[in-house]
Amino acid sequence: MSLTLIAFLFLSLVAVFCGLMTVLSKNPIHSVIYLIGCFFAIAGHYLLLNAQFLAVVHIIVYAGAIMVLFLFTLMLMNLNKESEKHKAAIARIGAVIAAGAMMLVLVAVLKRADSLAIPSTQNIAIGTIENLGRVLLNEYLFPFEFASVLLLSAMIGAVLLAKKDHQKAA
Amino acid sequence: MLVVITLFLPLLFALLTFLSGNRYAKYVALAGGAATFIACVLLKPIFVSGQLQPIAVSYPWIANPVVNFALSLDGLSFVLVALTTFLVPFIIGTTFGKEIDNAKAFYSLILLMEFGLLGVFLAADGFLYYIFWELALIPIYFIALIWGENKDREFRNRAIFKFFIYTLAGSLFMLLGFIYLYQSTGSFSISALYNLNLSDTEQSVLFWAFFVAFAIKIPVFPFHTWQPETYKEAPSAGTMLLSGIMLKMGLYSLLRWLLPVLPHGVMLWTPLVIVLAVIGVIYGSVIAVKQDNLKKLLAYSSFAHVGLITAGIFALTREGFQGATVQMFAHGFNVVGLFFAAEIILQRTGTLSISQLGGIRNVAPKFATVFMVVVLASVALPTTNAFIGEFLLLFGVYEYNTWLSVIAGLTIILGAVYMLRMYQLVMLGETNDTTAGFRDLNSRELLLFALLIIGIFQLGLAPKMFMTYVQPSLDLILNYSLR
Amino acid sequence: MESIFNIVPIQYYIFISAVLFCIGILGVLFRRNSIIIFMSIELMLNAVNLLLVAFSTYHNDASGQVFVFFVMAVAAAEVAVGLAILVTIFRNVHTVDIDELKSLKN
Amino acid sequence: MKTLIYTSALGFICMIVEMLNMRRYIVPVAVTGLAVIFGLNILDWGLAESHFNGMLVTDNFSVAFSGLLLLIGFFIVLLSGHFYKNEESKLSDYLAIILFTLVGALAMVSFGNVAMFYLGIELLSISLYILAGSKKKDLRSNEAGMKYFLMGSFASGILLFGITLIYGETASFSLQGIASYMTAHPSPSVLFYVGVGMILIAMLFKVSAAPFHFWAPDVYEGSPTLTTAMMATLAKIAAFAAFYRLFSTCFIPAYPAFAWMLSTVAALTLIIGNLSALHQDSFKRMLAFSGISHAGYLLLGILSLYGKTDQAIFFYSFAYAVASLAAFAMAIVVAANAGSEKIEAFNGLGKRKPYLAFALTIAMLSMAGIPPFAGFFAKYYIFSEAVRNGHVWITVVAVLASIVAVFYYFKVIVAMYTKESAETAFEIKPAYLLVITICVLLTILFGLFPSQLANLL
Amino acid sequence: MDLGFVIEKSAIILVIFAITMLIALYSTFGERVFASYFQDRLGPNRAGPGGLLQPLADGVKMFTKEDFIPETPNKFLFIFGPFLFMTTALITSSVIPWGDTLTLFGREVKLQAADINVAILFVFGVVSIGVYGIMLGGWASNNKFSLLGAVRASSQMISYEVAMGLSIIAVLMMTGTLSLRGIVEQQHGFIDWSGNIPWFSWNVFKQPVAFIIFLVCAFAETNRTPFDLPECESELVGGYHTEYSSMKLGFYLFAEYINMFISSALISLLFFGGFNYPGMDWVAHNLGGNLATLVGVGVMFTKTLFGIFFYMWVRWTVPRFRYDQLMNLGWKILIPLAILNILITGFVIILNGN
Amino acid sequence: MADFKSLSLSGRKKDVSDKDMTFMEKLYLPAIAKGMGITLRHFFKPKVTIQYPEQKREFSPIFRGRHILMRDENGAERCTACGLCALSCPAEAITMTSSERKKGEEHLYREEKYADTYEINMLRCIFCGLCEEACPKEAIFLTQDMAPADYKREGFIYGKEKLVMKMEDIKSNTK
């Protein structure tokens, strides 16, 4: 067992555990924290895969912005009371079976994907910011710009929806 | 070119009628009907050295799929076009005595329907034919829906809707059939379809795609269930359109679009169809005997008659074809006359229930006379038009199968039974409260009946000329059908 | 540099992300709290991102990692909008339980 | 390409116009802008280029669908001026979002790279989530937004997983790259099949095909009607165009493996959509189910992908779009006047407003597929392609389904012409009249001369 | 990984950790002293000579106070909050280059714990995690004031992180690297003679606008006056740490000073040339590289300490913002300004490039 | 009353104005810099702190501090417990009980009647000096000392043990 494999297994374990706990925690705040843990594990995977830049961006965006928003919303709504009712037992069992079956199918099917050859070398320059920037702003320039329209639309929308109307409802 | 004008005149007048406003709508509509009739008369195909020359025009219309605006007028088409163009102004004329609200819409729908009907009879392109087939359906749906007689709105809506769904369902399968044919030939043109050679399995499946559509329209047992209700619920003008002309669409289509196109399919299923048709004949007649509602009785009688025509067509003999054509024409006149009479009764007495009527002859002798003539024509008294038709039809069926013809022949007896019983109950006997104040025919109604009766006897006494028109087309169709 | 996939086969990455993805699906089906459903969706997206990066390294192709940026941008936008919708609902009914949202069922 | 850029620019312009305090010019500016862009779009006809390293492709397919989407956008913008009159201060926001939705849709019909496809579908969806939930005080709207959002993002998660697996197999995101990989490797590994399957499922979610349709009726009913109109037309058409482009260029080899699935889904969609529409009281909900069933017909077009069915899909989309826009415009008008979205609200319209009733009748007839309206030819083309590609049985199902469809479309017609209602003032804004008239005219025009449109592609 | 490397790094980490703690410790003292000086007072001067042992006394006081945990459903989070806040504050110091290379025992020793190529992003990432400490702590306190403080803190930090990042981008466009060491090394000396026109090499002269934005954002990120809304006593009775006592409170307060220290260090690295000083070449040439490096370290610390002083200076000058003013400043002024700055920088770079 | 608004008692009144600020003013930076300058100036100003235990401030000659109950030159208490001080006290801080002088106590109390207990609540006392003025026997005075701090409230109720002049101070007093 090389160090890398151990790291991989550890990170995977953490990711899966945190992922499961995200789903199963009763308290939404705990879910958020587990999810952040999961994100850290995934960032660790990115580092293993030599995508340092992405790892950091992942942390900034997901842990630093998105999850803060979640937490923020949860706090505003004050949902710490663990008052969530469970779905009907049948629905829950159904959900577990459905997801489990999906997983089984995926894993079983993808297990057959052993035809993928192992590449002999790995270009460590791929994940550097220079290289990513080059690809992003040459080949993917247009999607990059397009994403800005997307973000703008989301921004307008979020303001539109979340802002309270000041005029009295007629 | 004239054929195109004939076709589009009703459409033009439909627009004019709609624009002319409620007050003048009926006159404009009548003018339109008359103009179309005149155009039709002018259109009369010509004989060149004893041979009838079909008129054919074709303009490219849709490039994908290849659809041409192709019209063709041969003898068979001409007969039906003539029937249509004659009956539409007649039917418009029958409505003059009645206040109709939103008259402009009513009359323009009638003319629109005429447009569709003419299109069906004239189209020489499968797709065009299909479009006209559907186009004819929509106006009659609205006529029946909006101006229907019965006060029970829900019931009426359901009945009319049943009719619509039935016909539409049938026609959609026909569309599928056409699509399939188009995939095989790459063309919708009638000549291409006539010369198509499909395998027997294909033909036998396609047969049903087409036959169901036609059978519903005709209607053939067991596709007839929409008919009596619809006839009863529709306004009389609508019923006349339905029974007088629209039925003929189905019969005409059998001759024009089914038999020659899918001869093997037809061969395969003929026994079944004839049996169904004969069942329809007997069934319709028997039920008719027991009817109390005049319009429903007429509807079942009509059902019985068209059953016989269908049987005649599917006998695939010369006589059967001839009889079918004659009877189509004759039935158009007769049934319209009957429904007109029913309409008059309804307007004067406010009821169609046979049991409530009686003794009208005592107060309205003129009406009693013309009604008698029409009733006799419809029971196929010799010298009337229907006699020739029924005779030829029975002969055709006889050639196919003796026993069937015997059973079908019962229709004459049963027809006489229920028609005369009806006449007796309605017209003869003692006058009662409902019929006491029955006004006799006015001059307009008399004129209309006179026109009708002339038509009845004209065909009954001199069928020869009629045959000369129709025969070449029938021979052609027969050739293709017996391929 | 020697490829990491000599030590950790690419299949492992496919598995781990498939498992995470399914956990996300489980969350969507299992929970009633819409915020948690929402988080489960984020988990699904992250599973995908992980796989994208793995494939990107595997193919020595940077476009996979670039795609991850787009996914992140989209996720951020989705979160903004989704939470805004959540807040509007919460203002009206004071719950985020999706099974309570039944006014549209006939 | 130009189309897409100019449309997003138009969105910005709308916001700038608001900033300059010229609120009453926003709608005219947007409408004019869209008309100009429509013209510019047509100028691209016949080009076959790709831009920005193959991110965007201009070909006849994209130009035709862009034109259609711009037309829809044009109508929606026309209607929006009055629709949002109570929230005038937010008009520019709404308009900008509507235009950005349009941009997303445009990207979905002209993408040359999966990245653009993904971003386009997300821009479209996110904007629609916003619009769906935009009636803040209305719980139904909130719910619609929430449901649409959860389902939409769930679907995009699945879509992404599919895209990733495809990337894992082919090492490329560009359609060209994937296609050339496929020609080089005719028997791809299981990754590819799973990927295509997941993309397929996600797309079925997005186009609300059964059994992934459960969100659609609720969302359609709860959203503001104009948004519902956008979802039913703009979003659905863009999704189908993208569906077609994606599958026809890249995934043909994997296609036979999924044909059974698609045909099952199409059949289910047709059956469920039509049968559920039958017993709806709400006009909007009825339209929602009818939208589901129309998705079933369009799926027939996708199913027959082997032949070149883009013209059939295009024509169907067009016919469906104009007819439903007319219907939705009517729904808005009637709901504004009668205060109800039930079918009973249409009672007696035939007497009170014969023209509107006539227009709606034509729209309904067209949607039911009755000649000579555009909807008939749409169905004809779809059926004909399906039959040509040997999918006879599913076509029979489709025919049966379209018979069922007549039932609910005619419910409205019957209500308009035979039911009575109290005489109340009935008011209609010119913009609505204009949109309805244009839609009906187009329906009739392309019913009479369908090949002009169908032969475009 | 040879042993020498491990030892070297361990030593550096230890030293940096110690220095960081020490400086933070004395910042608390400095705060009080400077506060009194600005108010014409003397400040604490009793504990030890000149009051130098005051921080220790404070520490002892903190440790010996009662460790009180309020009635809360989340005891774990209540404890976890200050821990997280402290940890993230400390982690940041690992990527900061405190000096140039030192040659010891034949080894080139970089005075930095880790020279990673995405250092700035790393800092941002860690800072963005730091907000959880406040949020979780404030939320877990089960107290309205704490919650309000936490909510304010999180929204404020997220908002200003955007402007901060944007302002940095303009700098990064010029430097072309994300490595802090790289950025510092580009600001070599004081005056850059390499170009056509000699110009100051420190970034503050090239990017004054970015500097100002960064500075303002740094204040907001560290929750210092005038942006100390999350903990303002007059409104929120201490904000997110109202319920905290003993060492957990100490952690919060302490972490704030560490943050201050780190952000000052960042400012001096990014804008004031870090360990560069005028005439360093001359020193290196004449007095040896190691000495020059040591001077550099001194310079670096001087700059950093001045930064801390500046924090305190501002604290006693500028009054606290209102909440809406804070958000307006962040979103409506700083972010557009930063974007404008990026645009201008971009234009200048393009013009220079051609 | 017309210029009531412009009336300024302190002479430093400034009219509030909401006029639009100029761009430079809106920047705030000059103002902040100015403010920074002011604070910095204060940083270097001489400090005003008096390090109390070591350094003390001069008291004013009229400073009124802790009370003292005087003895005469023989060491006898002057107070006769007449109660005028308590009466005059606006804060009602003074309470006392009186007793008859016994035989043999003349060296202790100057008059026949004396204060058995005499308590001043220093928490209430406002150091106005009215008791001093009211006293007909010149028995109570306010000194220049300050009342020291205490840990408990009870400690601030000064009884005779704290109030009465120490014997060793008599000499200085007689001067």
Short mmCIF file of C-alpha atoms in Angstrom, two decimals, chain B residues 61-65 127 130-131 134-135 138 141-142 145-146 153-154 157 161 164-165 168-169 172-173 175-176 179-180 182-183 188, chain D residues 311 361 370-372 376-377 380-381 383-384 387-388 395 399-400 402-403 406-407 410 413-414 417-420 448-451 455:
data_model
loop_
_atom_site.label_atom_id
_atom_site.label_comp_id
_atom_site.label_asym_id
_atom_site.label_seq_id
_atom_site.Cartn_x
_atom_site.Cartn_y
_atom_site.Cartn_z
CA TRP B 61 -49.38 22.69 -53.64
CA ILE B 62 -47.15 21.23 -50.99
CA ALA B 63 -43.64 20.19 -51.83
CA ASN B 64 -43.09 18.03 -48.80
CA PRO B 65 -44.92 15.68 -48.83
CA PHE B 127 -53.80 14.04 -49.17
CA TYR B 130 -58.04 13.66 -46.70
CA ILE B 131 -57.94 17.34 -45.90
CA GLU B 134 -61.70 16.43 -42.36
CA LEU B 135 -62.71 19.89 -43.44
CA ILE B 138 -65.74 20.65 -38.68
CA TYR B 141 -69.84 19.64 -35.88
CA PHE B 142 -70.40 23.28 -35.12
CA LEU B 145 -73.37 21.75 -31.63
CA ILE B 146 -74.58 25.31 -31.68
CA ARG B 153 -77.50 20.80 -23.78
CA GLU B 154 -75.30 18.25 -22.03
CA ASN B 157 -72.96 18.02 -26.58
CA PHE B 161 -69.10 14.95 -29.73
CA PHE B 164 -67.06 13.92 -34.04
CA ILE B 165 -64.77 11.57 -32.20
CA LEU B 168 -62.11 11.72 -36.44
CA ALA B 169 -60.82 8.47 -35.02
CA LEU B 172 -56.84 9.40 -38.33
CA PHE B 173 -56.34 5.75 -39.11
CA LEU B 175 -54.25 9.19 -42.39
CA LEU B 176 -51.91 6.52 -41.12
CA ILE B 179 -48.84 7.84 -44.79
CA TYR B 180 -48.00 4.23 -45.31
CA TYR B 182 -47.06 7.51 -49.42
CA GLN B 183 -43.98 5.84 -48.02
CA PHE B 188 -50.49 10.77 -53.16
CA GLN D 311 -37.87 19.09 -40.39
CA THR D 361 -61.06 27.38 -31.60
CA ILE D 370 -57.28 18.75 -37.48
CA PRO D 371 -56.69 19.94 -41.01
CA PRO D 372 -56.14 22.33 -42.54
CA PHE D 376 -52.36 18.70 -38.64
CA PHE D 377 -49.31 18.83 -40.82
CA TYR D 380 -48.57 14.29 -40.31
CA TYR D 381 -44.83 14.86 -40.58
CA PHE D 383 -46.26 10.19 -38.07
CA SER D 384 -44.87 9.96 -41.52
CA VAL D 387 -43.82 5.13 -40.15
CA ARG D 388 -40.93 5.58 -42.52
CA THR D 395 -47.58 5.51 -34.30
CA VAL D 399 -53.01 8.15 -33.31
CA LEU D 400 -55.17 6.76 -30.55
CA SER D 402 -54.54 12.14 -30.56
CA ILE D 403 -58.11 10.95 -30.68
CA VAL D 406 -59.72 15.82 -29.13
CA PHE D 407 -61.83 15.23 -26.06
CA PHE D 410 -63.11 20.30 -27.51
CA ILE D 413 -64.75 24.77 -27.59
CA VAL D 414 -67.96 23.36 -26.21
CA TYR D 417 -70.10 27.95 -27.78
CA THR D 418 -72.76 26.16 -25.85
CA LYS D 419 -72.49 27.23 -22.23
CA GLU D 420 -74.05 30.40 -20.98
CA LEU D 448 -52.30 25.76 -46.07
CA PHE D 449 -48.72 25.97 -47.18
CA PRO D 450 -46.77 23.75 -44.84
CA SER D 451 -43.93 22.82 -47.09
CA ASN D 455 -38.69 22.28 -46.40
#
